[in-house]
PDB file of C-alpha atoms in Angstrom:
ATOM      1  CA  LEU Z  17      34.126  26.446 -40.292  1.00 52.00           C
ATOM      2  CA  LEU Z  18      33.782  25.686 -36.939  1.00 51.00           C
ATOM      3  CA  PRO Z  19      34.177  29.162 -35.305  1.00 52.00           C
ATOM      4  CA  LEU Z  20      31.390  30.109 -38.094  1.00 52.00           C
ATOM      5  CA  PHE Z  21      29.363  27.490 -37.090  1.00 50.00           C
ATOM      6  CA  PHE Z  22      29.169  28.512 -33.374  1.00 49.00           C
ATOM      7  CA  PHE Z  23      28.784  32.126 -34.539  1.00 50.00           C
ATOM      8  CA  LEU Z  24      25.909  31.184 -36.383  1.00 51.00           C
ATOM      9  CA  LEU Z  25      24.200  29.287 -33.533  1.00 48.00           C
ATOM     10  CA  CYS Z  26      24.497  32.164 -31.031  1.00 51.00           C
ATOM     11  CA  THR Z  27      23.348  34.034 -33.498  1.00 50.00           C
ATOM     12  CA  LEU Z  28      20.017  32.047 -33.871  1.00 43.00           C
ATOM     13  CA  PHE Z  29      19.540  31.813 -30.007  1.00 42.00           C
ATOM     14  CA  ARG Z  30      19.792  35.603 -30.091  1.00 45.00           C
ATOM     15  CA  LEU Z  31      17.009  36.175 -32.580  1.00 38.00           C
ATOM     16  CA  LYS Z  32      15.032  33.407 -30.252  1.00 37.00           C
ATOM     17  CA  LEU Z  33      15.036  31.030 -33.559  1.00 35.00           C
ATOM     18  CA  ALA Z  34      16.258  28.161 -31.390  1.00 37.00           C
ATOM     19  CA  ARG Z  35      13.005  27.364 -29.712  1.00 36.00           C
ATOM     20  CA  PRO Z  36      11.284  26.228 -33.220  1.00 36.00           C
ATOM     21  CA  THR Z  37      14.869  25.102 -34.707  1.00 34.00           C
ATOM     22  CA  PHE Z  38      15.569  22.456 -31.658  1.00 36.00           C
ATOM     23  CA  PRO Z  39      12.623  22.298 -30.378  1.00 36.00           C
ATOM     24  CA  PHE Z  40      13.814  18.047 -29.370  1.00 34.00           C
ATOM     25  CA  LEU Z  41      16.426  19.836 -27.002  1.00 36.00           C
ATOM     26  CA  PHE Z  42      13.918  21.730 -25.027  1.00 34.00           C
ATOM     27  CA  ARG Z  43      11.807  19.009 -24.897  1.00 39.00           C
ATOM     28  CA  SER Z  44      14.236  16.146 -23.666  1.00 40.00           C
ATOM     29  CA  PHE Z  45      15.595  18.521 -20.895  1.00 38.00           C
ATOM     30  CA  HIS Z  46      11.993  19.332 -19.646  1.00 41.00           C
ATOM     31  CA  SER Z  47      11.151  15.639 -19.409  1.00 42.00           C
ATOM     32  CA  SER Z  48      14.658  14.800 -17.605  1.00 45.00           C
ATOM     33  CA  ILE Z  49      13.683  16.995 -14.869  1.00 43.00           C
ATOM     34  CA  ALA Z  50      10.528  16.176 -14.680  1.00 44.00           C
ATOM     35  CA  ALA Z  51      11.115  12.597 -14.186  1.00 47.00           C
ATOM     36  CA  MET Z  52      13.112  13.439 -10.909  1.00 69.00           C
ATOM     37  CA  VAL Z  53       9.622  14.871  -9.423  1.00 88.00           C
ATOM     38  CA  LYS Z  54       8.063  12.497  -6.660  1.00 94.00           C
ATOM     39  CA  VAL Z  55       5.249  13.843  -4.524  1.00 96.00           C
ATOM     40  CA  ALA Z  56       4.221  11.667  -1.671  1.00 97.00           C
ATOM     41  CA  VAL Z  57       0.824  11.917  -0.288  1.00 97.00           C
ATOM     42  CA  ASP Z  58      -0.064  10.034   3.087  1.00 96.00           C
ATOM     43  CA  GLY Z  59      -2.876   9.961   5.140  1.00 94.00           C
ATOM     44  CA  PRO Z  60      -5.729   7.572   6.867  1.00 92.00           C
ATOM     45  CA  ALA Z  61      -8.764   6.242   5.168  1.00 86.00           C
ATOM     46  CA  GLY Z  62     -11.208   9.131   3.830  1.00 88.00           C
ATOM     47  CA  SER Z  63      -8.672  11.577   4.509  1.00 92.00           C
ATOM     48  CA  GLY Z  64      -9.203  13.102   0.903  1.00 91.00           C
ATOM     49  CA  LYS Z  65      -5.533  11.784  -0.180  1.00 92.00           C
ATOM     50  CA  SER Z  66      -6.666   9.809  -2.986  1.00 90.00           C
ATOM     51  CA  SER Z  67      -9.127  12.179  -4.642  1.00 91.00           C
ATOM     52  CA  THR Z  68      -6.662  15.355  -3.810  1.00 95.00           C
ATOM     53  CA  ALA Z  69      -3.564  13.166  -5.381  1.00 95.00           C
ATOM     54  CA  ARG Z  70      -5.703  12.300  -8.760  1.00 93.00           C
ATOM     55  CA  ALA Z  71      -6.323  15.816  -9.306  1.00 95.00           C
ATOM     56  CA  VAL Z  72      -3.389  17.299  -8.581  1.00 96.00           C
ATOM     57  CA  ALA Z  73      -1.548  14.849 -10.897  1.00 93.00           C
ATOM     58  CA  LYS Z  74      -4.300  16.253 -13.407  1.00 92.00           C
ATOM     59  CA  ARG Z  75      -3.486  19.614 -13.037  1.00 93.00           C
ATOM     60  CA  LEU Z  76       0.420  19.459 -13.174  1.00 93.00           C
ATOM     61  CA  GLN Z  77       0.164  16.834 -15.899  1.00 89.00           C
ATOM     62  CA  LEU Z  78       2.095  14.257 -13.720  1.00 91.00           C
ATOM     63  CA  THR Z  79       1.168  10.167 -13.302  1.00 89.00           C
ATOM     64  CA  TYR Z  80      -1.305   9.333 -10.608  1.00 92.00           C
ATOM     65  CA  ILE Z  81      -0.561   6.160  -8.864  1.00 91.00           C
ATOM     66  CA  ASP Z  82      -2.792   4.705  -6.176  1.00 92.00           C
ATOM     67  CA  THR Z  83      -0.914   2.471  -3.654  1.00 93.00           C
ATOM     68  CA  GLY Z  84      -4.002   1.347  -1.879  1.00 91.00           C
ATOM     69  CA  ALA Z  85      -5.827   0.377  -4.909  1.00 93.00           C
ATOM     70  CA  MET Z  86      -3.103  -2.401  -5.339  1.00 95.00           C
ATOM     71  CA  TYR Z  87      -3.318  -3.584  -1.819  1.00 96.00           C
ATOM     72  CA  ARG Z  88      -7.384  -3.749  -2.061  1.00 96.00           C
ATOM     73  CA  SER Z  89      -6.573  -5.418  -5.548  1.00 97.00           C
ATOM     74  CA  VAL Z  90      -4.791  -8.397  -3.898  1.00 97.00           C
ATOM     75  CA  ALA Z  91      -7.206  -8.441  -1.075  1.00 97.00           C
ATOM     76  CA  LEU Z  92      -9.839  -9.002  -3.922  1.00 97.00           C
ATOM     77  CA  ALA Z  93      -7.648 -11.658  -5.438  1.00 97.00           C
ATOM     78  CA  CYS Z  94      -7.768 -13.527  -2.490  1.00 97.00           C
ATOM     79  CA  ILE Z  95     -12.031 -13.467  -1.681  1.00 96.00           C
ATOM     80  CA  LYS Z  96     -11.801 -14.862  -6.004  1.00 96.00           C
ATOM     81  CA  GLN Z  97      -9.797 -17.442  -4.679  1.00 96.00           C
ATOM     82  CA  GLY Z  98     -10.842 -18.500  -1.861  1.00 96.00           C
ATOM     83  CA  VAL Z  99      -7.819 -17.559   0.409  1.00 97.00           C
ATOM     84  CA  ASN Z 100      -8.119 -16.621   4.201  1.00 97.00           C
ATOM     85  CA  VAL Z 101      -6.219 -12.858   4.429  1.00 96.00           C
ATOM     86  CA  GLU Z 102      -5.062 -13.985   7.829  1.00 95.00           C
ATOM     87  CA  GLU Z 103      -2.925 -17.079   6.405  1.00 97.00           C
ATOM     88  CA  LYS Z 104       0.559 -14.642   5.514  1.00 96.00           C
ATOM     89  CA  GLU Z 105       2.093 -17.248   3.482  1.00 97.00           C
ATOM     90  CA  ALA Z 106      -0.862 -17.799   1.141  1.00 97.00           C
ATOM     91  CA  VAL Z 107      -1.697 -14.153   0.306  1.00 97.00           C
ATOM     92  CA  VAL Z 108       1.901 -13.490  -0.095  1.00 97.00           C
ATOM     93  CA  ASN Z 109       1.740 -15.998  -2.929  1.00 97.00           C
ATOM     94  CA  VAL Z 110      -1.045 -14.810  -4.219  1.00 97.00           C
ATOM     95  CA  ALA Z 111       0.828 -11.466  -4.285  1.00 97.00           C
ATOM     96  CA  LYS Z 112       3.248 -13.134  -5.858  1.00 96.00           C
ATOM     97  CA  ASN Z 113       1.449 -14.239  -8.923  1.00 95.00           C
ATOM     98  CA  VAL Z 114      -1.186 -11.708  -9.720  1.00 95.00           C
ATOM     99  CA  SER Z 115      -0.790  -8.713 -12.108  1.00 93.00           C
ATOM    100  CA  ILE Z 116      -1.737  -5.153 -10.927  1.00 93.00           C
ATOM    101  CA  GLY Z 117      -1.928  -2.437 -13.571  1.00 89.00           C
ATOM    102  CA  PHE Z 118      -3.641   1.128 -14.085  1.00 87.00           C
ATOM    103  CA  SER Z 119      -4.645   2.423 -17.300  1.00 84.00           C
ATOM    104  CA  SER Z 120      -6.640   6.162 -17.606  1.00 76.00           C
ATOM    105  CA  LYS Z 121     -10.045   6.040 -19.236  1.00 73.00           C
ATOM    106  CA  GLU Z 122     -12.039   9.135 -19.623  1.00 64.00           C
ATOM    107  CA  ASP Z 123      -9.676  11.068 -17.205  1.00 66.00           C
ATOM    108  CA  ALA Z 124     -10.472   8.455 -14.702  1.00 76.00           C
ATOM    109  CA  LEU Z 125      -8.148   5.589 -13.263  1.00 82.00           C
ATOM    110  CA  HIS Z 126      -9.040   2.311 -13.543  1.00 89.00           C
ATOM    111  CA  VAL Z 127      -7.446  -0.607 -11.815  1.00 93.00           C
ATOM    112  CA  LEU Z 128      -6.852  -3.743 -13.311  1.00 93.00           C
ATOM    113  CA  LEU Z 129      -6.496  -7.351 -11.935  1.00 95.00           C
ATOM    114  CA  ASP Z 130      -4.961 -10.021 -14.164  1.00 94.00           C
ATOM    115  CA  GLY Z 131      -6.363  -7.982 -17.151  1.00 92.00           C
ATOM    116  CA  GLU Z 132      -9.681  -7.584 -15.482  1.00 94.00           C
ATOM    117  CA  ASP Z 133     -10.939  -4.123 -14.631  1.00 94.00           C
ATOM    118  CA  VAL Z 134     -11.695  -3.859 -10.909  1.00 95.00           C
ATOM    119  CA  THR Z 135     -12.066  -0.326 -10.085  1.00 92.00           C
ATOM    120  CA  ASP Z 136     -15.442  -0.554  -8.311  1.00 90.00           C
ATOM    121  CA  GLU Z 137     -14.772  -4.407  -6.893  1.00 93.00           C
ATOM    122  CA  ILE Z 138     -12.042  -3.432  -4.640  1.00 93.00           C
ATOM    123  CA  ARG Z 139     -14.267  -0.385  -3.075  1.00 88.00           C
ATOM    124  CA  THR Z 140     -16.941  -2.695  -1.512  1.00 88.00           C
ATOM    125  CA  VAL Z 141     -17.535  -3.316   1.901  1.00 84.00           C
ATOM    126  CA  GLU Z 142     -16.139  -6.904   1.412  1.00 91.00           C
ATOM    127  CA  VAL Z 143     -12.728  -5.658   0.597  1.00 93.00           C
ATOM    128  CA  ASN Z 144     -12.946  -2.843   3.169  1.00 87.00           C
ATOM    129  CA  LYS Z 145     -12.904  -5.385   5.819  1.00 87.00           C
ATOM    130  CA  LYS Z 146     -10.166  -8.057   4.291  1.00 92.00           C
ATOM    131  CA  VAL Z 147      -7.426  -5.472   3.123  1.00 92.00           C
ATOM    132  CA  SER Z 148      -5.902  -4.703   6.815  1.00 88.00           C
ATOM    133  CA  PRO Z 149      -4.559  -7.808   7.171  1.00 92.00           C
ATOM    134  CA  VAL Z 150      -3.305  -7.981   3.348  1.00 95.00           C
ATOM    135  CA  ALA Z 151      -1.341  -4.265   4.212  1.00 90.00           C
ATOM    136  CA  SER Z 152      -0.156  -5.480   7.379  1.00 89.00           C
ATOM    137  CA  ASN Z 153       1.619  -8.813   5.783  1.00 94.00           C
ATOM    138  CA  ALA Z 154       5.081  -7.483   5.449  1.00 93.00           C
ATOM    139  CA  GLU Z 155       6.231  -9.885   2.688  1.00 96.00           C
ATOM    140  CA  VAL Z 156       3.031  -8.540   0.792  1.00 96.00           C
ATOM    141  CA  ARG Z 157       4.833  -4.664   1.433  1.00 94.00           C
ATOM    142  CA  LYS Z 158       7.760  -5.503  -0.073  1.00 95.00           C
ATOM    143  CA  ILE Z 159       6.563  -6.788  -3.026  1.00 95.00           C
ATOM    144  CA  LEU Z 160       4.171  -3.956  -3.772  1.00 96.00           C
ATOM    145  CA  VAL Z 161       6.741  -1.182  -2.448  1.00 95.00           C
ATOM    146  CA  ALA Z 162       9.214  -2.522  -5.238  1.00 94.00           C
ATOM    147  CA  HIS Z 163       6.202  -2.783  -7.906  1.00 92.00           C
ATOM    148  CA  GLN Z 164       5.770   1.051  -6.161  1.00 93.00           C
ATOM    149  CA  GLN Z 165       9.482   1.935  -6.425  1.00 93.00           C
ATOM    150  CA  HIS Z 166       9.698   1.176 -10.178  1.00 90.00           C
ATOM    151  CA  LEU Z 167       6.572   2.583 -11.048  1.00 87.00           C
ATOM    152  CA  GLY Z 168       7.908   6.030  -9.662  1.00 87.00           C
ATOM    153  CA  SER Z 169      11.435   5.807 -10.718  1.00 86.00           C
ATOM    154  CA  THR Z 170      10.672   5.003 -14.084  1.00 84.00           C
ATOM    155  CA  ASP Z 171       7.794   7.369 -15.443  1.00 81.00           C
ATOM    156  CA  PRO Z 172       8.966  10.144 -17.747  1.00 79.00           C
ATOM    157  CA  ARG Z 173       6.171  12.515 -16.328  1.00 82.00           C
ATOM    158  CA  GLY Z 174       7.065  12.528 -12.444  1.00 88.00           C
ATOM    159  CA  VAL Z 175       4.670  11.224 -10.002  1.00 93.00           C
ATOM    160  CA  VAL Z 176       1.948  12.189  -7.617  1.00 95.00           C
ATOM    161  CA  MET Z 177       1.795   9.085  -5.083  1.00 95.00           C
ATOM    162  CA  ASP Z 178      -0.615   8.168  -2.338  1.00 95.00           C
ATOM    163  CA  GLY Z 179      -0.938   5.918   0.500  1.00 92.00           C
ATOM    164  CA  ARG Z 180       0.281   5.474   4.262  1.00 91.00           C
ATOM    165  CA  ASP Z 181       4.003   5.141   3.837  1.00 92.00           C
ATOM    166  CA  ILE Z 182       5.236   6.783   0.680  1.00 95.00           C
ATOM    167  CA  GLY Z 183       7.108   9.071   2.344  1.00 95.00           C
ATOM    168  CA  THR Z 184       8.543   7.066   5.187  1.00 95.00           C
ATOM    169  CA  VAL Z 185       8.896   3.427   3.057  1.00 94.00           C
ATOM    170  CA  VAL Z 186       8.451   4.152  -0.700  1.00 95.00           C
ATOM    171  CA  PHE Z 187      10.110   7.592  -1.359  1.00 95.00           C
ATOM    172  CA  PRO Z 188      11.749   9.025   1.576  1.00 95.00           C
ATOM    173  CA  ASP Z 189      13.347  11.269  -0.848  1.00 94.00           C
ATOM    174  CA  ALA Z 190      10.529  12.631  -2.402  1.00 95.00           C
ATOM    175  CA  GLU Z 191      10.557  16.220  -3.392  1.00 94.00           C
ATOM    176  CA  VAL Z 192       7.420  17.018  -1.972  1.00 96.00           C
ATOM    177  CA  LYS Z 193       5.684  15.250   1.248  1.00 97.00           C
ATOM    178  CA  VAL Z 194       2.436  15.892   2.317  1.00 97.00           C
ATOM    179  CA  TYR Z 195       0.109  14.370   5.240  1.00 97.00           C
ATOM    180  CA  MET Z 196      -3.775  14.593   4.914  1.00 96.00           C
ATOM    181  CA  GLU Z 197      -5.805  14.184   7.911  1.00 95.00           C
ATOM    182  CA  ALA Z 198      -9.528  14.470   9.098  1.00 95.00           C
ATOM    183  CA  SER Z 199     -11.818  13.690  11.697  1.00 95.00           C
ATOM    184  CA  SER Z 200     -13.102  10.461  11.643  1.00 95.00           C
ATOM    185  CA  LYS Z 201     -16.835  11.792  11.121  1.00 95.00           C
ATOM    186  CA  MET Z 202     -15.812  13.659   8.401  1.00 95.00           C
ATOM    187  CA  ARG Z 203     -14.205  10.592   6.711  1.00 94.00           C
ATOM    188  CA  ALA Z 204     -16.817   8.312   7.249  1.00 94.00           C
ATOM    189  CA  GLU Z 205     -19.118  10.730   5.788  1.00 92.00           C
ATOM    190  CA  ARG Z 206     -16.538  11.042   2.864  1.00 90.00           C
ATOM    191  CA  ARG Z 207     -16.242   7.013   2.347  1.00 87.00           C
ATOM    192  CA  LEU Z 208     -20.176   6.503   2.499  1.00 88.00           C
ATOM    193  CA  LYS Z 209     -20.545   8.888  -0.072  1.00 87.00           C
ATOM    194  CA  GLU Z 210     -18.246   7.449  -2.200  1.00 82.00           C
ATOM    195  CA  MET Z 211     -19.645   3.961  -1.086  1.00 80.00           C
ATOM    196  CA  ARG Z 212     -23.081   5.133  -2.346  1.00 83.00           C
ATOM    197  CA  GLU Z 213     -22.322   6.513  -5.718  1.00 81.00           C
ATOM    198  CA  LYS Z 214     -20.671   3.123  -6.498  1.00 74.00           C
ATOM    199  CA  GLY Z 215     -23.873   1.095  -5.577  1.00 74.00           C
ATOM    200  CA  ASN Z 216     -22.802   0.027  -1.919  1.00 68.00           C
ATOM    201  CA  ALA Z 217     -25.473   1.540   0.328  1.00 67.00           C
ATOM    202  CA  ASP Z 218     -26.564  -1.102   2.574  1.00 79.00           C
ATOM    203  CA  ILE Z 219     -24.463   0.681   5.648  1.00 84.00           C
ATOM    204  CA  THR Z 220     -24.612   3.533   7.874  1.00 89.00           C
ATOM    205  CA  VAL Z 221     -22.209   6.274   8.677  1.00 92.00           C
ATOM    206  CA  ASP Z 222     -21.530   5.031  11.976  1.00 93.00           C
ATOM    207  CA  GLU Z 223     -20.837   1.560  10.894  1.00 91.00           C
ATOM    208  CA  VAL Z 224     -18.295   3.145   8.563  1.00 90.00           C
ATOM    209  CA  GLU Z 225     -16.762   5.701  11.178  1.00 93.00           C
ATOM    210  CA  ALA Z 226     -16.269   2.165  13.040  1.00 93.00           C
ATOM    211  CA  ASP Z 227     -14.709   0.714  10.720  1.00 89.00           C
ATOM    212  CA  ILE Z 228     -12.628   3.711   9.738  1.00 91.00           C
ATOM    213  CA  ILE Z 229     -11.224   4.042  13.488  1.00 93.00           C
ATOM    214  CA  ARG Z 230     -10.370   0.165  13.351  1.00 89.00           C
ATOM    215  CA  ARG Z 231      -8.557   0.573  10.287  1.00 86.00           C
ATOM    216  CA  ASP Z 232      -6.576   3.499  11.699  1.00 90.00           C
ATOM    217  CA  GLU Z 233      -5.593   1.475  14.549  1.00 90.00           C
ATOM    218  CA  VAL Z 234      -4.624  -1.464  12.674  1.00 86.00           C
ATOM    219  CA  ASP Z 235      -2.133   0.634  10.344  1.00 86.00           C
ATOM    220  CA  SER Z 236      -0.815   2.752  12.748  1.00 89.00           C
ATOM    221  CA  THR Z 237       0.410  -0.421  15.506  1.00 89.00           C
ATOM    222  CA  ARG Z 238       1.488  -2.739  12.434  1.00 84.00           C
ATOM    223  CA  GLU Z 239       5.125  -3.505  12.281  1.00 84.00           C
ATOM    224  CA  ALA Z 240       5.438  -3.309   8.792  1.00 83.00           C
ATOM    225  CA  SER Z 241       5.713   0.311   7.608  1.00 84.00           C
ATOM    226  CA  PRO Z 242       2.628   1.505  10.026  1.00 87.00           C
ATOM    227  CA  LEU Z 243       0.683   4.838   9.128  1.00 89.00           C
ATOM    228  CA  LYS Z 244       2.727   8.128  10.086  1.00 91.00           C
ATOM    229  CA  PRO Z 245       3.457  11.352   8.961  1.00 94.00           C
ATOM    230  CA  ALA Z 246       7.501  11.508   7.269  1.00 95.00           C
ATOM    231  CA  GLU Z 247       9.305  13.909   9.832  1.00 95.00           C
ATOM    232  CA  ASP Z 248       9.307  16.443   6.904  1.00 95.00           C
ATOM    233  CA  ALA Z 249       5.578  15.960   5.779  1.00 97.00           C
ATOM    234  CA  VAL Z 250       3.689  19.059   5.300  1.00 97.00           C
ATOM    235  CA  HIS Z 251       0.109  18.044   7.193  1.00 96.00           C
ATOM    236  CA  ILE Z 252      -2.694  19.251   6.074  1.00 96.00           C
ATOM    237  CA  ASP Z 253      -6.125  19.015   7.836  1.00 95.00           C
ATOM    238  CA  THR Z 254      -9.232  18.524   5.441  1.00 94.00           C
ATOM    239  CA  THR Z 255     -12.006  18.529   7.879  1.00 94.00           C
ATOM    240  CA  SER Z 256     -13.020  21.857   7.252  1.00 93.00           C
ATOM    241  CA  LEU Z 257     -11.322  22.344   4.045  1.00 92.00           C
ATOM    242  CA  VAL Z 258     -13.223  22.523  -0.072  1.00 92.00           C
ATOM    243  CA  PHE Z 259     -11.763  20.101  -1.968  1.00 94.00           C
ATOM    244  CA  ALA Z 260     -10.094  22.961  -4.917  1.00 95.00           C
ATOM    245  CA  ASP Z 261      -8.463  24.440  -1.483  1.00 95.00           C
ATOM    246  CA  GLN Z 262      -6.941  21.360  -0.246  1.00 95.00           C
ATOM    247  CA  VAL Z 263      -5.950  20.794  -4.156  1.00 96.00           C
ATOM    248  CA  GLU Z 264      -4.866  23.936  -4.382  1.00 96.00           C
ATOM    249  CA  LYS Z 265      -2.551  23.669  -1.210  1.00 96.00           C
ATOM    250  CA  VAL Z 266      -0.648  20.683  -2.573  1.00 96.00           C
ATOM    251  CA  CYS Z 267      -0.003  22.420  -6.004  1.00 96.00           C
ATOM    252  CA  GLU Z 268       1.422  25.114  -4.388  1.00 95.00           C
ATOM    253  CA  LEU Z 269       3.930  23.179  -2.524  1.00 96.00           C
ATOM    254  CA  ILE Z 270       4.691  21.122  -5.387  1.00 95.00           C
ATOM    255  CA  ALA Z 271       4.876  24.243  -7.829  1.00 92.00           C
ATOM    256  CA  PRO Z 272       8.918  25.089  -7.344  1.00 92.00           C
ATOM    257  CA  HIS Z 273      10.159  21.561  -8.089  1.00 89.00           C
ATOM    258  CA  LEU Z 274       8.560  22.072 -11.366  1.00 85.00           C
ATOM    259  CA  PRO Z 275      10.560  23.213 -14.453  1.00 76.00           C
ATOM    260  CA  SER Z 276       9.214  25.842 -16.344  1.00 61.00           C
ATOM    261  CA  PRO Z 277       6.246  24.742 -19.292  1.00 55.00           C
ATOM    262  CA  PRO Z 278       8.178  22.848 -21.996  1.00 42.00           C
ATOM    263  CA  LEU Z 279       8.772  25.326 -25.296  1.00 40.00           C
ATOM    264  CA  GLU Z 280       6.686  24.882 -28.038  1.00 40.00           C
TER     265      GLU Z 280
END
């Protein structure tokens, strides 16, 4: 009977009947490969990394993780609790005790701090000014990097993760590493547009650019996980690129690392 069973099984595959008969085999195989795909998108503030990473993840049906939002959430928690972000131990204590999560609503990523939606709050001018000391805190980075590595390693769909040290620290073994950059003026204009859309209009483009330049200096010279491209990262200058083109460039880099579409 055993030889007969294998003969019939082979016949089913030849007749292409295996696809509807054993779909779970193909889906399971697809998921196991997708889980291996990690995409690291790094770059300075306003370079377009977050919007691009989000669009790429949506198009390729991967999970998007915004690591910058995690540091901003800790900064916001410090503000809410009256903690001085320059007091390193106090900030570490905040990072240890807050819960940071993500949820998708109406195709948009929402950031949750202790269960509260803080998606807009973490993008205010006040948080912008407080986030650098938080992100420069080595112990805080250890806490959040461990969380990021857990999220990226356990997601069954594969992940697109953006930040400043994804390709160098969080996932140095990522299949795809991208470093996005743009002129400080262009980045300031993008960030100001984003801030005004969220109701933060009481600031000029020059002020935003000055803050971006200051943040670049802090991020690139800090001891803990400084902002820098991974040696094997593909550089993409978005200064003169339209959004659709930068999304397409990243998708083209990822495509060879994805499995074929799952069989239905």
